[in-house]
N, CA, C and O atoms as a DFTB+ gen file, in Angstrom:
524 C
 N C O
     1  1      51.850      -3.246       7.619
     2  2      51.447      -2.482       8.821
     3  2      50.529      -1.669       8.287
     4  3      50.865      -0.756       7.532
     5  1      49.388      -1.880       8.583
     6  2      48.468      -1.243       7.935
     7  2      48.270       0.213       8.441
     8  3      48.192       0.111       9.665
     9  1      48.171       1.304       8.146
    10  2      47.342       2.631       7.438
    11  2      47.972       3.591       9.016
    12  3      48.836       4.399       9.357
    13  1      46.274       2.412       9.817
    14  2      46.040       3.442      11.289
    15  2      47.114       2.708      11.689
    16  3      48.093       3.449      11.780
    17  1      47.438       1.242      12.051
    18  2      48.937       1.169      12.985
    19  2      49.941       2.340      12.003
    20  3      50.345       3.383      12.517
    21  1      50.092       2.157      11.282
    22  2      51.390       3.310      11.236
    23  2      50.842       4.800      11.485
    24  3      51.308       4.937      12.616
    25  1      50.137       6.098      11.211
    26  2      49.679       6.196      11.763
    27  2      49.463       6.773      13.957
    28  3      49.754       7.535      14.879
    29  1      48.501       5.203      13.304
    30  2      49.315       5.594      15.822
    31  2      50.570       5.298      15.975
    32  3      50.949       5.505      17.128
    33  1      51.921       4.616      14.783
    34  2      53.037       4.660      15.567
    35  2      54.071       5.749      15.302
    36  3      55.201       5.861      15.777
    37  1      53.205       6.785      14.143
    38  2      54.313       7.813      14.442
    39  2      53.780       8.941      14.874
    40  3      54.473       9.957      14.936
    41  1      51.800       8.936      15.423
    42  2      51.828       9.850      16.537
    43  2      52.389      10.091      17.930
    44  3      52.839      11.070      18.526
    45  1      52.175       8.753      18.224
    46  2      52.725       8.290      19.121
    47  2      55.082       9.235      18.991
    48  3      55.605      10.189      19.566
    49  1      55.434       8.556      18.305
    50  2      56.269       8.929      18.552
    51  2      56.308      10.362      18.614
    52  3      56.615      10.986      19.629
    53  1      55.922      10.988      17.274
    54  2      55.950      12.570      17.481
    55  2      54.908      13.103      18.856
    56  3      55.136      14.113      19.522
    57  1      53.963      12.337      19.029
    58  2      53.790      12.715      20.956
    59  2      55.152      13.323      21.635
    60  3      55.563      14.424      22.001
    61  1      55.750      11.569      21.578
    62  2      56.906      11.380      22.442
    63  2      58.288      12.613      22.396
    64  3      59.309      12.907      23.018
    65  1      57.709      12.922      21.536
    66  2      59.098      14.231      21.543
    67  2      58.430      15.262      22.324
    68  3      58.837      16.042      23.185
    69  1      56.992      15.001      21.647
    70  2      56.341      17.094      22.345
    71  2      56.665      16.709      23.855
    72  3      57.194      17.718      24.321
    73  1      56.612      15.896      24.671
    74  2      56.450      15.406      25.575
    75  2      57.367      16.349      26.541
    76  3      57.272      17.244      27.381
    77  1      58.878      15.066      25.446
    78  2      60.219      16.226      26.110
    79  2      60.579      16.605      25.826
    80  3      61.807      16.593      25.905
    81  1      59.484      17.850      24.766
    82  2      59.743      19.431      24.781
    83  2      60.706      19.673      23.682
    84  3      61.215      20.788      23.572
    85  1      61.078      18.445      22.629
    86  2      60.947      18.653      21.623
    87  2      60.623      19.109      20.661
    88  3      60.357      18.269      19.801
    89  1      60.456      20.603      20.235
    90  2      58.967      20.687      19.208
    91  2      60.081      21.122      18.036
    92  3      60.583      20.198      17.397
    93  1      60.490      22.504      17.727
    94  2      61.214      21.999      16.436
    95  2      61.396      20.864      15.534
    96  3      60.958      20.844      14.384
    97  1      62.007      19.986      16.048
    98  2      63.289      18.872      15.378
    99  2      62.250      18.278      15.404
   100  3      62.473      17.108      15.090
   101  1      60.419      18.578      15.770
   102  2      59.089      17.404      15.446
   103  2      59.022      17.740      14.292
   104  3      58.888      17.052      13.280
   105  1      59.140      19.103      14.460
   106  2      57.597      19.230      13.354
   107  2      59.204      19.050      11.939
   108  3      59.222      18.599      10.794
   109  1      59.880      19.429      12.491
   110  2      60.647      18.910      10.844
   111  2      61.095      16.882      10.699
   112  3      62.059      16.290      10.215
   113  1      60.393      16.623      11.083
   114  2      60.490      15.674      11.157
   115  2      59.878      14.393      10.616
   116  3      60.115      13.334      10.035
   117  1      58.306      15.668      11.551
   118  2      56.703      14.579      11.202
   119  2      55.622      15.094      10.303
   120  3      54.568      14.566       9.947
   121  1      56.361      16.723       9.915
   122  2      55.429      17.318       8.967
   123  2      55.763      17.521       7.819
   124  3      56.931      17.626       7.442
   125  1      54.542      17.620       6.963
   126  2      54.546      17.604       5.772
   127  2      54.383      18.597       5.169
   128  3      53.417      19.297       5.473
   129  1      55.476      19.100       3.858
   130  2      55.560      20.227       2.919
   131  2      54.427      20.868       3.089
   132  3      54.192      21.913       3.696
   133  1      53.653      20.063       2.426
   134  2      52.532      21.451       2.595
   135  2      51.507      21.322       3.422
   136  3      50.304      21.170       3.209
   137  1      52.387      21.433       4.789
   138  2      50.467      21.257       6.408
   139  2      50.382      22.404       6.163
   140  3      51.040      23.341       5.710
   141  1      49.342      22.135       6.588
   142  2      47.974      23.854       6.788
   143  2      48.170      23.030       8.683
   144  3      47.804      21.865       8.839
   145  1      48.646      23.681       9.653
   146  2      48.147      24.594      10.418
   147  2      47.010      25.792      11.124
   148  3      47.006      26.974      10.781
   149  1      46.286      25.330      11.932
   150  2      45.369      26.426      12.081
   151  2      45.354      26.412      14.133
   152  3      45.204      25.390      14.802
   153  1      45.535      27.701      14.648
   154  2      44.708      27.951      15.805
   155  2      43.550      28.394      16.128
   156  3      43.308      29.581      15.908
   157  1      42.575      27.565      16.716
   158  2      41.666      28.198      17.298
   159  2      40.376      28.647      15.593
   160  3      39.516      27.822      15.286
   161  1      40.484      29.568      15.029
   162  2      39.245      30.059      14.398
   163  2      40.292      30.898      13.598
   164  3      40.056      31.780      12.772
   165  1      41.166      30.558      13.905
   166  2      42.318      31.889      12.963
   167  2      42.324      31.304      11.692
   168  3      41.889      30.269      11.188
   169  1      43.077      32.485      11.257
   170  2      43.256      31.705       9.884
   171  2      44.263      31.060       9.614
   172  3      45.276      31.757       9.669
   173  1      44.397      30.249       9.402
   174  2      45.916      28.682       8.934
   175  2      46.475      29.025       7.711
   176  3      45.933      29.279       6.636
   177  1      48.126      28.981       8.172
   178  2      48.609      29.272       7.458
   179  2      49.321      27.596       7.298
   180  3      49.456      26.436       7.687
   181  1      49.533      28.431       6.589
   182  2      50.703      27.198       5.121
   183  2      51.357      27.012       4.168
   184  3      51.419      27.684       3.138
   185  1      52.248      25.457       4.638
   186  2      53.519      25.632       4.266
   187  2      54.530      24.916       5.818
   188  3      54.610      25.273       6.993
   189  1      55.002      24.054       5.204
   190  2      56.214      23.412       6.262
   191  2      57.233      25.401       6.297
   192  3      57.425      26.103       7.290
   193  1      57.527      25.613       5.224
   194  2      58.624      26.880       5.322
   195  2      58.045      27.868       6.094
   196  3      58.742      28.628       6.767
   197  1      56.353      27.959       6.053
   198  2      55.694      29.281       6.388
   199  2      55.183      28.962       7.681
   200  3      54.955      29.864       8.488
   201  1      54.965      27.658       7.976
   202  2      54.900      27.448       9.843
   203  2      56.154      26.922      10.781
   204  3      56.084      27.138      11.991
   205  1      57.049      26.383      10.355
   206  2      58.770      26.624      10.586
   207  2      58.295      28.336      11.107
   208  3      57.762      28.962      12.023
   209  1      58.832      28.461       9.992
   210  2      58.655      30.584      10.452
   211  2      58.258      30.717      11.966
   212  3      58.785      30.930      13.057
   213  1      57.260      30.517      11.514
   214  2      55.889      31.045      12.592
   215  2      56.277      29.836      13.895
   216  3      55.852      30.132      15.012
   217  1      56.755      29.030      13.810
   218  2      56.913      28.221      15.007
   219  2      58.064      28.923      16.504
   220  3      57.939      29.411      17.627
   221  1      59.492      28.401      15.189
   222  2      60.001      29.256      15.252
   223  2      60.617      30.593      16.252
   224  3      61.207      30.593      17.332
   225  1      60.123      31.812      15.232
   226  2      59.350      32.739      15.642
   227  2      58.218      32.996      17.754
   228  3      58.506      33.789      18.650
   229  1      57.443      32.292      17.731
   230  2      57.068      31.644      18.631
   231  2      58.260      30.936      19.962
   232  3      58.440      31.439      21.071
   233  1      58.802      29.912      19.521
   234  2      59.692      29.460      20.911
   235  2      61.199      29.963      20.976
   236  3      62.205      29.281      21.172
   237  1      61.099      31.276      20.770
   238  2      62.364      32.077      20.687
   239  2      62.226      32.799      21.216
   240  3      63.118      33.525      21.656
   241  1      61.109      32.910      21.395
   242  2      60.200      33.765      22.866
   243  2      60.259      33.447      24.110
   244  3      60.156      34.141      25.121
   245  1      60.519      31.792      23.886
   246  2      60.622      30.893      25.253
   247  2      61.089      30.603      26.130
   248  3      61.103      29.372      26.144
   249  1      61.709      31.143      27.302
   250  2      62.557      30.497      28.528
   251  2      62.959      29.204      28.795
   252  3      64.050      28.668      28.991
   253  1      61.674      28.788      28.749
   254  2      61.942      27.170      29.279
   255  2      60.485      26.424      29.617
   256  3      59.534      26.501      30.394
   257  1      60.936      25.720      28.590
   258  2      59.159      24.707      28.778
   259  2      59.079      23.427      29.941
   260  3      59.543      22.287      29.979
   261  1      57.994      24.491      31.121
   262  2      58.475      23.847      32.868
   263  2      57.950      22.610      32.602
   264  3      58.334      21.608      33.205
   265  1      56.560      22.578      31.201
   266  2      55.142      21.487      31.938
   267  2      55.313      21.620      29.909
   268  3      55.551      22.579      29.175
   269  1      54.935      19.502      29.516
   270  2      53.906      19.143      28.313
   271  2      54.086      18.064      28.641
   272  3      55.187      17.514      28.687
   273  1      52.613      17.395      29.037
   274  2      51.705      16.424      29.669
   275  2      51.334      16.510      28.409
   276  3      51.388      17.530      27.722
   277  1      50.732      14.837      27.885
   278  2      49.992      14.207      27.093
   279  2      48.946      13.153      27.876
   280  3      48.954      12.046      28.415
   281  1      47.881      14.455      27.510
   282  2      46.958      13.472      28.646
   283  2      45.966      12.114      28.339
   284  3      45.611      11.067      28.881
   285  1      45.737      13.053      26.811
   286  2      45.003      11.424      26.339
   287  2      45.696      11.447      24.589
   288  3      46.368      12.318      24.036
   289  1      45.221      10.177      24.101
   290  2      45.191      10.419      22.373
   291  2      44.269       9.309      21.791
   292  3      43.731       8.473      22.516
   293  1      44.175       9.334      20.937
   294  2      43.101       8.342      20.085
   295  2      43.367       8.463      18.918
   296  3      43.607       9.587      18.476
   297  1      43.405       7.077      17.905
   298  2      44.166       7.251      16.479
   299  2      42.846       6.811      15.886
   300  3      42.331       5.920      16.562
   301  1      42.057       7.217      14.690
   302  2      41.422       6.457      13.910
   303  2      41.445       6.749      12.072
   304  3      41.248       7.779      11.427
   305  1      41.803       5.229      11.613
   306  2      42.262       5.530      10.485
   307  2      44.196       7.221      10.216
   308  3      45.427       7.186      10.219
   309  1      43.513       7.862      10.117
   310  2      44.780       8.658       9.628
   311  2      43.923      10.344      10.006
   312  3      43.698      11.121       9.079
   313  1      43.644      10.591      11.054
   314  2      43.909      10.624      11.670
   315  2      43.864      10.634      13.267
   316  3      43.381       9.659      13.842
   317  1      44.430      11.876      14.099
   318  2      45.089      11.499      15.111
   319  2      44.752      12.592      16.253
   320  3      45.160      13.731      16.026
   321  1      44.114      12.384      17.347
   322  2      43.468      13.879      18.845
   323  2      43.719      13.286      19.361
   324  3      43.355      12.114      19.458
   325  1      44.962      14.255      20.291
   326  2      45.711      14.582      21.140
   327  2      44.974      15.651      22.322
   328  3      43.918      16.267      22.464
   329  1      45.681      15.530      22.721
   330  2      45.199      16.603      24.110
   331  2      46.184      16.882      25.554
   332  3      46.298      16.008      26.413
   333  1      46.742      17.997      25.641
   334  2      47.783      18.464      26.369
   335  2      47.033      19.161      27.178
   336  3      45.866      19.543      27.259
   337  1      48.492      19.256      28.037
   338  2      49.002      20.739      28.849
   339  2      49.864      20.962      28.684
   340  3      50.664      20.094      28.337
   341  1      50.260      22.385      28.848
   342  2      51.830      22.653      28.605
   343  2      51.763      23.986      29.697
   344  3      50.864      24.819      29.814
   345  1      52.888      23.880      30.351
   346  2      52.732      25.563      30.130
   347  2      54.567      26.192      30.023
   348  3      55.536      25.470      30.256
   349  1      54.633      27.449      29.680
   350  2      55.566      27.978      29.259
   351  2      56.140      29.456      29.982
   352  3      55.600      30.462      30.442
   353  1      57.416      29.018      29.817
   354  2      58.547      30.271      30.501
   355  2      58.770      30.887      29.704
   356  3      59.310      30.351      28.737
   357  1      58.545      32.034      29.664
   358  2      59.186      33.418      28.660
   359  2      60.068      34.701      29.029
   360  3      59.964      35.543      29.922
   361  1      60.948      34.520      28.021
   362  2      61.873      35.651      28.250
   363  2      61.529      36.643      29.225
   364  3      62.058      36.836      30.320
   365  1      60.460      37.319      28.622
   366  2      59.994      38.351      29.201
   367  2      59.714      38.012      30.795
   368  3      59.155      38.899      31.440
   369  1      60.199      36.327      31.723
   370  2      59.964      36.296      33.139
   371  2      57.847      35.856      33.031
   372  3      57.250      35.306      33.956
   373  1      57.241      36.253      31.825
   374  2      56.338      35.440      32.416
   375  2      55.436      34.296      32.379
   376  3      55.005      34.665      31.287
   377  1      54.955      33.530      32.541
   378  2      54.325      31.953      31.660
   379  2      53.362      31.855      31.554
   380  3      52.574      32.801      31.571
   381  1      53.018      30.497      31.383
   382  2      51.808      30.904      30.634
   383  2      51.106      29.454      30.754
   384  3      51.902      28.740      31.363
   385  1      50.168      28.868      30.489
   386  2      50.007      27.507      30.943
   387  2      48.962      26.504      30.211
   388  3      48.226      25.896      30.987
   389  1      48.773      26.214      28.664
   390  2      47.445      26.613      28.209
   391  2      47.193      24.537      27.840
   392  3      47.985      23.653      27.515
   393  1      45.796      24.556      28.104
   394  2      45.152      23.103      28.379
   395  2      44.306      23.038      26.455
   396  3      43.509      23.888      26.058
   397  1      44.775      21.864      25.640
   398  2      44.385      22.630      24.703
   399  2      44.112      21.068      23.627
   400  3      45.018      20.278      23.894
   401  1      43.336      20.598      22.762
   402  2      43.531      19.797      21.796
   403  2      43.722      19.640      20.762
   404  3      43.105      20.472      20.096
   405  1      44.503      18.720      19.956
   406  2      45.359      18.628      18.512
   407  2      44.010      17.831      17.160
   408  3      44.065      16.685      16.714
   409  1      43.462      18.383      16.983
   410  2      43.860      17.246      15.483
   411  2      44.687      17.458      14.535
   412  3      45.139      18.446      13.958
   413  1      44.798      16.393      14.481
   414  2      45.749      16.088      13.088
   415  2      45.337      14.966      12.089
   416  3      45.069      13.791      12.340
   417  1      45.357      15.741      10.668
   418  2      44.995      13.599       9.520
   419  2      46.204      14.262       8.681
   420  3      46.460      15.317       8.101
   421  1      47.052      12.456       9.093
   422  2      48.802      12.692       8.189
   423  2      48.110      12.248       7.011
   424  3      47.003      11.756       6.794
   425  1      49.255      12.624       6.214
   426  2      49.051      12.318       4.607
   427  2      50.789      11.659       4.327
   428  3      51.825      12.149       4.776
   429  1      50.639      10.333       3.386
   430  2      51.855       9.604       3.114
   431  2      53.154       9.912       3.862
   432  3      54.145      10.492       3.418
   433  1      52.840       9.124       5.786
   434  2      53.287       9.277       7.102
   435  2      53.027      10.365       7.846
   436  3      52.455      10.290       8.933
   437  1      53.493      11.636       7.236
   438  2      53.421      13.379       8.325
   439  2      52.613      13.636       8.269
   440  3      51.836      13.368       7.353
   441  1      52.296      14.596       9.690
   442  2      51.380      15.621       9.474
   443  2      51.039      16.254       7.866
   444  3      51.977      16.497       7.106
   445  1      49.604      16.483       7.455
   446  2      49.631      17.154       6.556
   447  2      48.486      18.462       6.977
   448  3      48.223      19.459       6.305
   449  1      47.955      18.070       8.275
   450  2      46.850      19.261       9.284
   451  2      46.785      19.205      10.339
   452  3      46.766      18.140      10.956
   453  1      46.736      20.253      10.819
   454  2      46.876      20.196      12.562
   455  2      46.017      21.078      12.499
   456  3      45.809      21.604      11.405
   457  1      45.164      21.548      13.831
   458  2      44.439      22.604      14.127
   459  2      44.551      22.341      16.058
   460  3      44.333      21.171      16.372
   461  1      44.738      22.930      16.791
   462  2      44.723      22.832      17.900
   463  2      43.205      23.769      18.727
   464  3      42.117      24.186      18.329
   465  1      43.838      23.749      19.832
   466  2      41.614      23.766      20.353
   467  2      41.992      24.822      21.777
   468  3      42.998      24.612      22.454
   469  1      41.404      25.506      21.960
   470  2      41.960      25.865      23.488
   471  2      40.980      27.083      23.643
   472  3      40.705      27.824      22.698
   473  1      40.499      27.223      24.851
   474  2      40.107      28.693      24.803
   475  2      41.418      30.030      25.154
   476  3      42.350      29.960      25.956
   477  1      41.159      30.816      24.516
   478  2      42.010      32.088      23.665
   479  2      42.192      32.420      25.571
   480  3      41.389      32.016      26.412
   481  1      43.589      33.326      25.895
   482  2      43.316      33.784      27.436
   483  2      42.626      34.741      26.840
   484  3      42.545      34.971      25.634
   485  1      41.744      35.723      28.426
   486  2      41.427      37.084      28.296
   487  2      41.854      37.916      28.022
   488  3      43.000      38.145      28.407
   489  1      41.116      38.896      27.143
   490  2      41.731      39.828      27.583
   491  2      41.901      40.940      28.564
   492  3      40.832      41.201      29.116
   493  1      42.952      41.714      28.976
   494  2      42.520      42.653      30.141
   495  2      40.873      43.473      29.789
   496  3      40.429      44.068      28.808
   497  1      40.368      43.155      31.032
   498  2      39.139      44.822      31.128
   499  2      40.278      45.523      31.628
   500  3      41.243      45.422      32.387
   501  1      39.241      46.870      30.215
   502  2      40.321      47.961      30.946
   503  2      38.906      49.211      31.979
   504  3      37.782      49.540      32.358
   505  1      39.901      49.299      31.897
   506  2      40.404      50.481      33.049
   507  2      38.760      51.367      33.415
   508  3      37.904      51.576      32.555
   509  1      38.683      51.650      34.436
   510  2      37.186      52.642      34.376
   511  2      37.762      53.429      35.795
   512  3      37.521      53.056      36.943
   513  1      38.408      54.361      35.484
   514  2      38.618      55.159      37.101
   515  2      37.039      55.693      37.405
   516  3      36.187      56.152      36.645
   517  1      37.037      55.508      38.416
   518  2      35.540      56.383      39.110
   519  2      35.574      58.254      39.504
   520  3      36.299      58.763      40.358
   521  1      35.230      58.510      39.194
   522  2      35.542      60.223      40.154
   523  2      34.841      60.360      41.404
   524  3      34.968      61.384      42.075
């Protein structure tokens, strides 16, 4: 099996786990020990252990994955791209829906670099009381 087909098969298996809400299990199975992950233009997090801790911290606040929909995906060589709609209900009762794109670079059959692109939620406007 050539590299592009291997990447395509692994990316499809990873996406299948994400669609089923198995985020941490997918991370353990498909991510490289030296993975670099980045959200938008935020500082990247380096290393599987560090990223797993970050992911566990985030998902520890999630009550339920209400939706995890793969909208589209593509693979070219060792790069895969995917578009997602994810809706989460948090333990505090709030919900958050994000439409995002993910870019993955694969090495040795594992995700070595992943970057997410999405619109960050708007910050609440400062309230100004008029007298």
